[in-house]
Short mmCIF file of C-alpha atoms in Angstrom, two decimals:
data_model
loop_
_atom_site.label_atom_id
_atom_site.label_comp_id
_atom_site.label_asym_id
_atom_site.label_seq_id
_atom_site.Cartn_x
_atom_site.Cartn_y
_atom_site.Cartn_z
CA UNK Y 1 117.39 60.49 257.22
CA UNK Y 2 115.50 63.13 259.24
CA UNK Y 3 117.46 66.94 258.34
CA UNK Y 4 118.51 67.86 261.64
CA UNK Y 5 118.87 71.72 260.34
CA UNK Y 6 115.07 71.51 260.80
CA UNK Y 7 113.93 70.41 263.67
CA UNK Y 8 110.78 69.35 264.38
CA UNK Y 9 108.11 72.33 265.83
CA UNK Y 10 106.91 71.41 269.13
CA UNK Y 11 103.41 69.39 268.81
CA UNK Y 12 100.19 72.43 268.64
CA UNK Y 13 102.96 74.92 268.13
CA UNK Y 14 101.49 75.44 264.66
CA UNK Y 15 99.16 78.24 264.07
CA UNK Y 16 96.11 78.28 262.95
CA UNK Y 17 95.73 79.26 259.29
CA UNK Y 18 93.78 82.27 258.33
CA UNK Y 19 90.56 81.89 257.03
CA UNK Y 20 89.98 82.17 253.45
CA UNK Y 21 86.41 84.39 252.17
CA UNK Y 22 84.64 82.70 249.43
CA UNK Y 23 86.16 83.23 245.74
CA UNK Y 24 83.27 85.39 243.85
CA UNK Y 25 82.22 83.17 240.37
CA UNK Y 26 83.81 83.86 237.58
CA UNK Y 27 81.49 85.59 235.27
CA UNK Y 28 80.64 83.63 232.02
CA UNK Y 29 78.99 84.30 228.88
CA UNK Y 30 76.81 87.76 228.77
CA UNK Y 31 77.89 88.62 232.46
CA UNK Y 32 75.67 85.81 233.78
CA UNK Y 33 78.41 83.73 237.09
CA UNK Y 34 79.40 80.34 236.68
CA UNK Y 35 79.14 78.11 239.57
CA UNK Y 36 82.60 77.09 241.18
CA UNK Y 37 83.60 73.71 240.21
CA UNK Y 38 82.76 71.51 243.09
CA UNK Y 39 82.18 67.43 244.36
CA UNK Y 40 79.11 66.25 242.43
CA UNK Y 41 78.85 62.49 244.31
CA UNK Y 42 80.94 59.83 246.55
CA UNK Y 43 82.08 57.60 243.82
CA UNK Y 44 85.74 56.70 244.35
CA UNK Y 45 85.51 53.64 243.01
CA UNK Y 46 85.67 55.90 239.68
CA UNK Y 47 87.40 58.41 240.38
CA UNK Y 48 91.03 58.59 238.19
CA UNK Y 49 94.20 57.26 240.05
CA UNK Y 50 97.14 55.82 238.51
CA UNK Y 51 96.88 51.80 238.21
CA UNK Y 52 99.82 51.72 240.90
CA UNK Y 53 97.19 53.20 243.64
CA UNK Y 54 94.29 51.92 242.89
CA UNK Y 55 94.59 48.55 245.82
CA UNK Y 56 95.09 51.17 248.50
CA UNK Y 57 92.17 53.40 247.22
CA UNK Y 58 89.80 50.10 246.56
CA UNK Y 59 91.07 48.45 250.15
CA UNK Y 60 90.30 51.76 251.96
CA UNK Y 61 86.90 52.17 250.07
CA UNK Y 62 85.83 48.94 251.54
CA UNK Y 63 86.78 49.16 254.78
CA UNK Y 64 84.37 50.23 257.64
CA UNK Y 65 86.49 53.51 257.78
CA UNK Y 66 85.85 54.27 254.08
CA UNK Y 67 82.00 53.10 253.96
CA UNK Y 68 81.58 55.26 256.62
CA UNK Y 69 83.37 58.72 255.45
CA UNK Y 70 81.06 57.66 252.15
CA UNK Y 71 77.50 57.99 254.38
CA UNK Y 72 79.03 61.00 255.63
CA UNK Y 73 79.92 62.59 252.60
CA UNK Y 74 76.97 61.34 250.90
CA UNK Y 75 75.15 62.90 253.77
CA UNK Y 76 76.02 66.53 253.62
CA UNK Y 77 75.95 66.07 249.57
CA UNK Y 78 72.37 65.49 250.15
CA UNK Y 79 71.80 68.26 252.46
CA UNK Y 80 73.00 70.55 249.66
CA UNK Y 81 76.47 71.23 251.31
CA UNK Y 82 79.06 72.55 248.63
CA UNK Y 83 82.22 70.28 249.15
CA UNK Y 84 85.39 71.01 247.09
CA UNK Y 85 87.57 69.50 245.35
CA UNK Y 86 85.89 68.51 242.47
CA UNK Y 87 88.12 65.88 242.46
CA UNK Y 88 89.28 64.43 245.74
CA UNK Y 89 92.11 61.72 244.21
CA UNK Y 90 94.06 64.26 241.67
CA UNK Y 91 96.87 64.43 243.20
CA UNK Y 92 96.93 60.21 242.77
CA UNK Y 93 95.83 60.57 239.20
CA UNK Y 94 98.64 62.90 238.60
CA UNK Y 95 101.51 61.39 240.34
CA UNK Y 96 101.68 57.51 240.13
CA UNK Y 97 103.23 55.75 243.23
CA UNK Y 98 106.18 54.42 240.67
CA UNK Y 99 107.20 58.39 239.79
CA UNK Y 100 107.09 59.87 243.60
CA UNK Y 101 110.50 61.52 244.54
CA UNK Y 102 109.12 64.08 246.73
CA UNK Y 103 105.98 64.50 249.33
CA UNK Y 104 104.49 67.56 250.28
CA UNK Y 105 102.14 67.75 253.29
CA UNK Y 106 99.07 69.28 253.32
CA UNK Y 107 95.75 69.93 255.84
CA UNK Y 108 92.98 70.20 253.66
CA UNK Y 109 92.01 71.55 250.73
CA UNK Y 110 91.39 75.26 250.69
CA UNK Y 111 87.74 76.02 251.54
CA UNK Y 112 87.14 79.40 249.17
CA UNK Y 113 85.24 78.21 246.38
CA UNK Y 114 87.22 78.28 243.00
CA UNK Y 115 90.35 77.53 245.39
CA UNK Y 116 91.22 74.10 245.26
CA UNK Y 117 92.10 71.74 243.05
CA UNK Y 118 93.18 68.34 244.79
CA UNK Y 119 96.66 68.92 245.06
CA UNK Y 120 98.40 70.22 248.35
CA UNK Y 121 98.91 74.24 248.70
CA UNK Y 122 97.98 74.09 244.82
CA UNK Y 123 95.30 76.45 243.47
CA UNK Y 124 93.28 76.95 239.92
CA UNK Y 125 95.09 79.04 237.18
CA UNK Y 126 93.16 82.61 237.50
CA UNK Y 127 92.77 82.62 241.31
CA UNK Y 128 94.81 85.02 243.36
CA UNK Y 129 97.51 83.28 245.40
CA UNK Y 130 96.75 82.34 249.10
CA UNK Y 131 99.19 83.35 251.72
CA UNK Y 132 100.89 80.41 252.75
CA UNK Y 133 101.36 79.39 248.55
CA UNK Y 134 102.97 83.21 248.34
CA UNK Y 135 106.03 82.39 251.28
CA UNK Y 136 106.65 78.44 249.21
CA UNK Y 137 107.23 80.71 245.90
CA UNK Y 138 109.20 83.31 248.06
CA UNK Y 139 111.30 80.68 249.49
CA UNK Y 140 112.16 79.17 246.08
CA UNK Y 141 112.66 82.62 244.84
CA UNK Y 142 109.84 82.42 242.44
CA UNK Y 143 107.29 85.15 241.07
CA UNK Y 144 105.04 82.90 239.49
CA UNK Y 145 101.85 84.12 237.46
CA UNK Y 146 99.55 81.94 238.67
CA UNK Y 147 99.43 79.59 241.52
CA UNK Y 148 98.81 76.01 240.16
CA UNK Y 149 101.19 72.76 241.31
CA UNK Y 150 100.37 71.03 238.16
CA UNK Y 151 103.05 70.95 236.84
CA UNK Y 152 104.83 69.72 239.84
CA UNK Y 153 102.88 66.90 240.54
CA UNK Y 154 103.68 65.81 236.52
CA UNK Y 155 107.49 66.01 237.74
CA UNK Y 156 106.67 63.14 240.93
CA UNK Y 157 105.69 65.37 243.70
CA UNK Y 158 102.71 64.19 245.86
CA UNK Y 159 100.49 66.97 246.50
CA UNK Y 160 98.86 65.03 249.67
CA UNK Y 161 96.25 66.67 251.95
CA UNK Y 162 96.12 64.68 254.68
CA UNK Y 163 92.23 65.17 254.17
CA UNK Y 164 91.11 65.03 250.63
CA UNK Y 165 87.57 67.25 251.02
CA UNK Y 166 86.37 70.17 253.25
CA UNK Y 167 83.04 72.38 252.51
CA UNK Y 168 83.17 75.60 251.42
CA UNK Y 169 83.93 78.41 253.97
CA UNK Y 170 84.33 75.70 256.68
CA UNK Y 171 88.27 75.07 257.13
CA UNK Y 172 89.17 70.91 258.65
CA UNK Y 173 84.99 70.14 257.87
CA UNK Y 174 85.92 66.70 256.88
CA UNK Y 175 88.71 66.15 259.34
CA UNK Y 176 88.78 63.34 261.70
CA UNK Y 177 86.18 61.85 259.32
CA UNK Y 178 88.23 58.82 258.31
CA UNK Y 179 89.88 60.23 255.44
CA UNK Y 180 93.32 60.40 257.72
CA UNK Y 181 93.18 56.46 257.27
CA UNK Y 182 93.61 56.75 253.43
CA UNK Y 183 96.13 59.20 253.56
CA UNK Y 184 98.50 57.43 255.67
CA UNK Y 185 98.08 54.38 254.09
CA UNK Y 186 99.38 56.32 251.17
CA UNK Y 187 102.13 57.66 252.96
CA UNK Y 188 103.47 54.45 254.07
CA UNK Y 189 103.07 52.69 250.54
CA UNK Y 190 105.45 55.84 249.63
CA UNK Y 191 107.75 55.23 252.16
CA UNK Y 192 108.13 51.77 251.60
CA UNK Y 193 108.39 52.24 248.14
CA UNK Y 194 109.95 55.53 246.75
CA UNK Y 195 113.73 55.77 247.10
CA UNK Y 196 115.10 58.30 246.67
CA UNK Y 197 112.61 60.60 248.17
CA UNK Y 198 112.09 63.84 249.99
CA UNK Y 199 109.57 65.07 252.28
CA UNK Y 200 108.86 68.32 253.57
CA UNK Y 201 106.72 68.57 256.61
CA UNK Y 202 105.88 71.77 257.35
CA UNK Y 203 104.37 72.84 260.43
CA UNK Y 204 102.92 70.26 263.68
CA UNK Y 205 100.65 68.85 261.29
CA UNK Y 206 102.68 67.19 258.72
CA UNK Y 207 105.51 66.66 261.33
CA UNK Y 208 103.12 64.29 263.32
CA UNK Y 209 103.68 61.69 260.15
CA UNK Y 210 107.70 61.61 260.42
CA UNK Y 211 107.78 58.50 262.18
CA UNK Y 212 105.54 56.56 260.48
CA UNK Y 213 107.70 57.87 257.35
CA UNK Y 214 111.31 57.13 258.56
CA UNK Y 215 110.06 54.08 260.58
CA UNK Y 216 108.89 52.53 257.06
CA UNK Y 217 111.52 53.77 254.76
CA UNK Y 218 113.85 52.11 257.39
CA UNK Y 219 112.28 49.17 257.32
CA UNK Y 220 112.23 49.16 253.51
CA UNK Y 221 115.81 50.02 253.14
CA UNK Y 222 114.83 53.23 251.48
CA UNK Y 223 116.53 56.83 250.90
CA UNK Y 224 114.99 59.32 252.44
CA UNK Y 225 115.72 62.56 253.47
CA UNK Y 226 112.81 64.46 255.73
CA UNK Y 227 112.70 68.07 256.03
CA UNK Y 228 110.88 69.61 258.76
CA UNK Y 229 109.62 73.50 259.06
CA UNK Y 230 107.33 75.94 260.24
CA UNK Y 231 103.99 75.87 258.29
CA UNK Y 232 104.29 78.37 255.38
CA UNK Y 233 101.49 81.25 256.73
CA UNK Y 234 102.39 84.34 257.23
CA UNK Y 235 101.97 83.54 261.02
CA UNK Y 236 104.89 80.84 261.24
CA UNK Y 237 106.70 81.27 258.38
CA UNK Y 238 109.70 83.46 259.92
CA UNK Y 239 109.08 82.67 263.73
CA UNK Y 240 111.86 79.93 265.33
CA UNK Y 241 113.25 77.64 265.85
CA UNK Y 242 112.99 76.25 262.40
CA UNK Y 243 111.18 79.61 259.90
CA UNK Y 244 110.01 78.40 256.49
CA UNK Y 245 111.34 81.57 254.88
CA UNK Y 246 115.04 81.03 254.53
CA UNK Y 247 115.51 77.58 255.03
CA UNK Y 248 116.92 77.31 252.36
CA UNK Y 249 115.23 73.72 251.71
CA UNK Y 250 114.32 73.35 248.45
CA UNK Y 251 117.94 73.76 247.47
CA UNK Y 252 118.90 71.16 249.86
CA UNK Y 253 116.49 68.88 248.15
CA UNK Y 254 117.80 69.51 244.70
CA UNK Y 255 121.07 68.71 246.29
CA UNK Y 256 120.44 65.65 247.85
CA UNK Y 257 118.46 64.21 244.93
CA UNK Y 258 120.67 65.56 242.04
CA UNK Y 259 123.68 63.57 244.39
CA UNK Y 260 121.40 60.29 244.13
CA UNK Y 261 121.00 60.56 240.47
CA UNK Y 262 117.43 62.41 240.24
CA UNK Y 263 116.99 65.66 238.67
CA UNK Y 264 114.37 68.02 237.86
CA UNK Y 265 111.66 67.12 240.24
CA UNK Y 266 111.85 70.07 242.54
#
């Protein structure tokens, strides 16, 4: 079921998200920095996933779509571009498909180096929250002391980007490079799968995957519950007709799980 409390925001009604400057290094030993963590090579075929994903990884590898997001990230490796995460498939090593019971939607990964660490909105203990991270602790009425989803993802929340790599200082680089095919591949395997499960949508975004969600999870006979919002930056988060801050959402989603028999996720 689609919340109707939160409707869906118009389509390019999102805006755009402010640009992050690149992280400094931390220092390491004698003063000397130490290089942000960052993608060394295209090898998904090794990359860590939980058993349960790895067909949908290995089918999307060796399709035309994957082969050729491969050249191109091999590509721009090789012309010394600095792509981050270190490691694209963590939220899928993290969260098997059998433990999802909620789905957060992301972009990308954030693009300051240091910043991301393959899980949606999620960012390395030490580095100071981003904006958007700030309102979804607000909203939950949190004052965390650091800003990783790690936890989270251990409890069966999918941390999805809907693009799994961007370079640094260059926000949606590796959009619209074929990685979208992956990711809703994996959103339909966890629609036609997970019951019961939430997903928040924030912003035009993540809302442009609702029907694919609901159409599968119908299809599937599966509980669902969809909850649709403004983005979480500063620049939506308040503004109508459906503000992040005071939604009131993740409440709801306690609710509606705790009333299916699921507790502790969210």
């Amino acid at each position: 079921m689609t919340l109707p409390l939160f409707p869906e925001t118009p389509a390019g009604s999102e805006p755009g998200l402010p640009a992050f400057a690149p992280a400094a290094a931390a220092p390491g030993p004698g003063g000397s920095p130490v290089p942000a963590a960052r993608l060394q090579a295209w090898d998904p075929r090794h990359w860590p996933v939980a058993p349960d994903w790895r067909p949908t990884v290995d089918a999307f590898v060796a399709s035309p779509t994957g082969q050729a997001l491969g050249d191109f990230i091999e590509a721009r490796l090789t012309a010394g571009a600095v792509v981050f995460p270190p490691q694209p498939f963590r939220a899928l090593a993290l969260t098997p498909l059998a433990s999802v019971r909620a789905v957060v939607l992301g972009q990308d990964p954030y693009h300051g180096a240091g910043q991301a660490e393959g899980l949606a909105f999620s960012v390395a203990p030490g580095v100071r929250l981003p904006p958007s991270l700030r309102n979804i602790f607000k909203e939950r009425g949190e004052q965390p002391a650091q800003g990783s989803l790690v936890d989270w993802a251990r409890r069966g929340v999918l941390l999805l980007n809907t693009s799994l790599t961007v370079e640094e200082g260059q926000a949606a680089s590796h959009a619209r490079r074929g990685w979208e095919a992956l990711t809703d591949a994996l959103i339909e395997r966890v629609a036609a799968t997970a019951s019961p499960c939430v997903y928040f949508l924030w912003g035009a975004h993540a809302q442009a995957k609702a029907a694919l969600i609901e159409r599968t999870a119908l299809a599937h006979g599966r509980q669902f519950l969809v909850i649709q919002t403004n983005h979480p930056s500063p620049l939506s988060a308040t503004r109508g007709p459906a503000p992040f801050i005071g939604s009131g959402q993740f409440v709801l989603a306690r609710q509606w799980l705790a009333e299916r028999g699921v507790a502790g996720v969210i």
